[in-house]
Short mmCIF file of C-alpha atoms in Angstrom, two decimals:
data_model
loop_
_atom_site.label_atom_id
_atom_site.label_comp_id
_atom_site.label_asym_id
_atom_site.label_seq_id
_atom_site.Cartn_x
_atom_site.Cartn_y
_atom_site.Cartn_z
CA MET A 121 -66.96 -82.74 -19.07
CA GLN A 122 -67.31 -83.87 -15.26
CA GLU A 123 -66.40 -87.76 -15.30
CA LYS A 124 -68.80 -89.84 -13.30
CA LEU A 125 -67.59 -92.99 -11.18
CA LEU A 126 -69.71 -95.63 -9.68
CA VAL A 127 -67.83 -96.78 -6.59
CA VAL A 128 -69.28 -100.27 -5.27
CA GLU A 129 -67.75 -101.39 -1.92
CA ASP A 130 -69.47 -102.79 1.03
CA GLU A 131 -67.14 -101.54 3.55
CA GLU A 132 -68.14 -98.01 4.76
CA ASN A 133 -65.27 -96.45 5.65
CA ILE A 134 -63.59 -97.52 2.40
CA ARG A 135 -65.94 -96.36 0.26
CA GLN A 136 -66.28 -93.17 1.96
CA ASN A 137 -62.59 -92.63 1.50
CA ILE A 138 -62.70 -93.20 -2.21
CA THR A 139 -65.71 -91.04 -2.74
CA ASP A 140 -64.25 -88.08 -0.82
CA TYR A 141 -61.01 -88.63 -2.59
CA PHE A 142 -62.36 -88.74 -6.06
CA ILE A 143 -64.75 -85.87 -5.43
CA ASP A 144 -61.67 -83.91 -4.53
CA GLN A 145 -60.25 -84.89 -7.58
CA GLY A 146 -63.11 -83.35 -9.68
CA TYR A 147 -65.25 -86.34 -10.03
CA LYS A 148 -68.73 -86.96 -9.68
CA VAL A 149 -69.04 -90.17 -7.53
CA VAL A 150 -72.18 -92.53 -6.97
CA GLU A 151 -71.76 -95.12 -4.21
CA ALA A 152 -73.19 -98.55 -3.96
CA ARG A 153 -73.13 -100.87 -1.04
CA ASP A 154 -73.93 -104.43 -2.50
CA GLY A 155 -74.06 -105.79 -6.14
CA GLU A 156 -77.95 -105.42 -6.40
CA GLU A 157 -77.63 -101.65 -5.63
CA ALA A 158 -74.70 -101.36 -7.97
CA LEU A 159 -76.83 -102.65 -11.13
CA THR A 160 -79.74 -100.33 -10.11
CA LEU A 161 -77.26 -97.29 -9.99
CA PHE A 162 -75.35 -98.26 -13.00
CA ASP A 163 -78.84 -98.36 -15.24
CA ALA A 164 -80.11 -94.99 -13.50
CA GLU A 165 -76.82 -93.22 -13.52
CA LYS A 166 -74.67 -94.46 -16.27
CA PRO A 167 -71.25 -93.93 -15.00
CA ASP A 168 -68.18 -93.60 -17.10
CA LEU A 169 -66.34 -96.02 -15.11
CA VAL A 170 -66.87 -98.46 -12.22
CA ILE A 171 -64.59 -99.16 -9.37
CA LEU A 172 -66.05 -102.66 -7.99
CA ASP A 173 -65.15 -104.66 -5.18
CA LEU A 174 -65.06 -108.43 -5.79
CA MET A 175 -66.31 -109.47 -2.39
CA LEU A 176 -70.21 -107.93 -2.04
CA PRO A 177 -73.58 -108.97 -0.34
CA LYS A 178 -76.26 -109.87 -2.23
CA LEU A 179 -74.65 -110.08 -5.65
CA ASP A 180 -70.75 -110.48 -5.71
CA GLY A 181 -68.60 -108.39 -7.94
CA ILE A 182 -68.10 -111.13 -10.51
CA ASP A 183 -71.59 -111.51 -11.36
CA VAL A 184 -71.96 -107.61 -11.23
CA CYS A 185 -69.25 -107.52 -13.84
CA LYS A 186 -70.87 -110.19 -15.94
CA THR A 187 -74.25 -108.69 -15.97
CA ILE A 188 -72.44 -105.29 -16.99
CA ARG A 189 -70.41 -106.96 -19.77
CA LYS A 190 -73.43 -108.51 -21.33
CA GLU A 191 -74.59 -105.07 -22.84
CA HIS A 192 -71.91 -102.41 -21.99
CA THR A 193 -68.60 -101.62 -22.43
CA THR A 194 -67.96 -99.08 -19.48
CA PRO A 195 -64.50 -99.69 -18.08
CA ILE A 196 -64.38 -101.44 -14.78
CA ILE A 197 -61.67 -101.70 -12.24
CA MET A 198 -62.01 -104.63 -9.80
CA VAL A 199 -60.99 -104.19 -6.25
CA THR A 200 -60.41 -107.20 -4.07
CA ALA A 201 -58.85 -108.07 -0.61
CA ARG A 202 -57.79 -111.41 -1.98
CA SER A 203 -54.74 -111.78 -4.08
CA GLU A 204 -55.11 -115.40 -5.41
CA GLU A 205 -54.41 -115.68 -9.16
CA ILE A 206 -57.69 -117.14 -9.96
CA ASP A 207 -59.46 -114.38 -8.92
CA LYS A 208 -57.13 -111.85 -10.77
CA LEU A 209 -57.46 -114.01 -14.16
CA LEU A 210 -60.95 -114.43 -13.72
CA GLY A 211 -61.89 -110.76 -13.37
CA LEU A 212 -59.69 -110.01 -16.39
CA GLU A 213 -61.31 -112.77 -18.45
CA LEU A 214 -65.00 -111.35 -17.78
CA GLY A 215 -63.70 -108.09 -19.13
CA ALA A 216 -62.47 -106.05 -16.12
CA ASP A 217 -59.88 -103.36 -17.62
CA ASP A 218 -57.76 -103.39 -14.47
CA TYR A 219 -57.26 -104.97 -11.15
CA ILE A 220 -55.97 -103.52 -7.85
CA THR A 221 -55.61 -105.62 -4.45
CA LYS A 222 -56.32 -104.24 -0.89
CA PRO A 223 -54.47 -102.32 0.67
CA PHE A 224 -53.97 -99.94 -1.84
CA SER A 225 -53.11 -96.38 -2.03
CA LEU A 226 -55.96 -93.93 -3.21
CA ARG A 227 -53.00 -92.30 -5.45
CA GLU A 228 -52.43 -95.71 -6.65
CA LEU A 229 -56.19 -96.37 -7.61
CA ASN A 230 -56.43 -92.67 -9.19
CA ALA A 231 -53.39 -93.54 -11.42
CA ARG A 232 -55.40 -96.96 -12.55
CA VAL A 233 -58.26 -94.51 -13.16
CA LYS A 234 -56.60 -92.17 -15.17
CA ALA A 235 -54.69 -94.80 -17.21
CA VAL A 236 -58.13 -96.74 -17.98
CA PHE A 237 -59.67 -93.59 -19.16
CA ARG A 238 -56.63 -92.75 -21.24
CA ARG A 239 -57.16 -95.89 -23.11
CA SER A 240 -60.97 -95.41 -23.51
CA ARG A 241 -61.13 -91.72 -24.75
CA PRO A 242 -60.62 -90.04 -28.06
CA VAL A 243 -57.70 -87.97 -28.43
CA ALA A 244 -58.00 -84.07 -28.96
CA ASP A 245 -59.11 -82.91 -32.33
CA HIS A 246 -56.70 -82.47 -35.24
CA LEU A 247 -56.59 -84.36 -38.66
CA GLU A 248 -58.10 -87.70 -38.17
CA ASP A 249 -56.12 -90.90 -38.23
CA VAL A 250 -58.18 -93.73 -39.80
CA ARG A 251 -57.11 -97.11 -40.63
CA VAL A 252 -59.59 -99.01 -43.18
CA PHE A 253 -59.40 -102.58 -43.88
CA GLY A 254 -62.25 -103.09 -46.04
CA PRO A 255 -65.62 -103.11 -44.04
CA LEU A 256 -63.65 -102.33 -40.92
CA LYS A 257 -62.81 -98.58 -40.22
CA ILE A 258 -60.84 -97.50 -36.99
CA ASN A 259 -60.68 -94.14 -36.25
CA LEU A 260 -57.85 -93.47 -33.63
CA ASP A 261 -58.56 -90.02 -32.66
CA ARG A 262 -62.51 -90.58 -32.01
CA ARG A 263 -61.65 -93.84 -30.67
CA GLU A 264 -64.27 -95.30 -33.09
CA VAL A 265 -64.43 -98.44 -34.61
CA ARG A 266 -66.96 -99.12 -37.45
CA TYR A 267 -67.81 -102.13 -39.65
CA ASN A 268 -70.04 -101.96 -42.66
CA ASP A 269 -70.65 -98.44 -41.50
CA GLU A 270 -72.14 -99.42 -38.06
CA THR A 271 -70.53 -98.58 -34.74
CA VAL A 272 -69.09 -101.25 -32.91
CA ASP A 273 -68.69 -100.72 -29.17
CA LEU A 274 -65.63 -102.07 -27.64
CA THR A 275 -64.16 -102.22 -24.19
CA PRO A 276 -60.94 -100.28 -23.51
CA SER A 277 -59.10 -103.76 -23.46
CA GLU A 278 -60.51 -104.88 -26.69
CA TYR A 279 -60.09 -101.74 -28.53
CA ALA A 280 -56.19 -101.80 -27.33
CA ILE A 281 -55.93 -105.53 -28.78
CA LEU A 282 -57.52 -104.06 -32.13
CA ILE A 283 -55.10 -101.13 -32.50
CA THR A 284 -52.01 -103.01 -31.23
CA LEU A 285 -52.57 -105.86 -34.00
CA SER A 286 -53.65 -103.12 -36.73
CA GLU A 287 -50.48 -101.30 -36.65
CA ASN A 288 -48.49 -104.04 -38.41
CA VAL A 289 -50.70 -106.16 -40.58
CA GLY A 290 -49.61 -109.88 -40.66
CA ARG A 291 -47.14 -109.52 -37.69
CA PRO A 292 -47.55 -112.21 -35.02
CA TYR A 293 -47.98 -110.97 -31.33
CA SER A 294 -47.61 -113.13 -28.20
CA ARG A 295 -50.26 -113.32 -25.80
CA LEU A 296 -47.86 -111.48 -23.31
CA GLN A 297 -47.08 -108.69 -25.92
CA LEU A 298 -50.86 -108.18 -26.28
CA LEU A 299 -51.43 -108.41 -22.58
CA THR A 300 -48.54 -105.57 -21.95
CA ALA A 301 -50.03 -103.43 -24.48
CA THR A 302 -53.73 -103.86 -23.11
CA LEU A 303 -53.07 -103.91 -19.30
CA GLY A 304 -49.32 -103.23 -18.68
CA GLU A 305 -46.16 -105.32 -17.52
CA SER A 306 -47.61 -106.01 -14.03
CA TYR A 307 -49.78 -108.55 -15.94
CA ALA A 308 -47.23 -110.70 -16.98
CA GLY A 309 -48.50 -114.25 -16.07
CA TYR A 310 -51.99 -113.76 -17.23
CA GLU A 311 -51.85 -113.99 -20.82
CA ARG A 312 -54.66 -116.45 -21.21
CA ALA A 313 -57.01 -113.54 -20.40
CA ILE A 314 -56.20 -112.31 -23.77
CA ASP A 315 -58.31 -115.14 -25.40
CA THR A 316 -61.12 -114.22 -23.79
CA HIS A 317 -60.89 -110.67 -24.87
CA VAL A 318 -59.95 -111.80 -28.54
CA SER A 319 -63.11 -114.17 -28.39
CA ASN A 320 -65.15 -111.06 -27.47
CA LEU A 321 -63.44 -108.86 -30.08
CA ARG A 322 -64.18 -111.53 -32.76
CA LYS A 323 -67.74 -111.57 -32.24
CA LYS A 324 -67.99 -107.76 -32.54
CA ILE A 325 -65.84 -107.59 -35.91
CA GLU A 326 -65.79 -110.79 -37.60
CA PRO A 327 -68.09 -111.66 -40.38
CA ASN A 328 -67.71 -115.29 -39.15
CA PRO A 329 -66.11 -115.54 -35.77
CA GLN A 330 -65.10 -119.00 -36.39
CA LYS A 331 -63.35 -118.09 -39.44
CA PRO A 332 -61.70 -114.91 -38.51
CA ILE A 333 -60.35 -112.84 -41.28
CA PHE A 334 -59.08 -109.86 -39.15
CA ILE A 335 -58.00 -111.28 -35.85
CA GLN A 336 -56.28 -114.45 -36.88
CA THR A 337 -54.77 -117.25 -34.68
CA VAL A 338 -51.20 -117.92 -34.60
CA TYR A 339 -50.96 -121.39 -33.00
CA GLY A 340 -48.52 -121.65 -30.51
CA LEU A 341 -48.09 -117.96 -30.09
CA GLY A 342 -50.79 -115.62 -29.92
CA TYR A 343 -52.48 -113.60 -32.81
CA LYS A 344 -52.09 -111.48 -35.93
CA PHE A 345 -54.09 -109.12 -38.15
CA GLY A 346 -54.98 -110.82 -41.39
CA ASP A 347 -54.05 -109.43 -44.53
CA GLN A 348 -56.90 -110.23 -46.77
CA TYR A 349 -57.42 -106.41 -47.22
CA GLU A 350 -55.15 -103.97 -48.26
CA PRO A 351 -54.99 -101.36 -45.50
CA ILE A 352 -55.64 -97.90 -46.29
CA GLN A 353 -54.65 -95.10 -44.12
CA GLU A 354 -56.82 -92.08 -44.22
CA ASP A 355 -55.79 -88.59 -42.77
#
C-alpha cells in the first residue's frame, strides 16, 4: 500500500524539495501552505503521517497538532527552525511522535519517517503474539490494543510506552528509560514529556485514570505496569 504524507510548510522551496524527495521514495504526498489548509487537507485526505512545520501562517503548528490529537492518532513529525528546548518539549507533550530542527537533510527526515512508521505499523503475519491483562489485550503483531473487547486507538508514542511497561510487570521504569524506548536516546533531557503521554494513555485504558491499575506511578522515578492481573501470553 502506498503511504500518504501530508507536508505542511509555508516556505515553498522547502515544501517542494520535501515533496519531490518523498514522491521519489514512493510515497503519495499532499501539500499544505498554512495551518488552516493543513487541517482541511487532513480531514479530506486522511494521511498516514504528517510532517508539520511549527511556524505557520493563519494557524501555527502547535495548534494544528493539538487539533489533530483531539480525535486522531496519526503520526506527526514536527519541523522547526527554532531549537529552544521549550519548543521541542511542547511539541512532544502535545503528542508529536518525533521532532527535527532546520536545517536538516532529506535523508535524515526520511530516516525519521521510516522510524515512526516502524513504531506504528504491525509486523508481518505469523503466529500472533498477544499479551492479556484481564480486560486489556495487546496484540503485538497487529499493533492492536483492546479494552473490554473494544479497540483503543493509541499514538505511536503511547503504544511504545505501553509495550515497554507491559514487558515486565511490576518493574519500575524511569522516565528516561521510557523516553529512550519511545523516541530514542537523542531526546534525553525531555523526560517530562513522558508524563503527558502517560496521562493520555491512562485516559484510554484505565477504568479510573485517577486510580490507575495498569500504568502506575513510581514516585521519584517514573512508572510501572501494575500486577493486579496475572499476565497471560497468547501465541
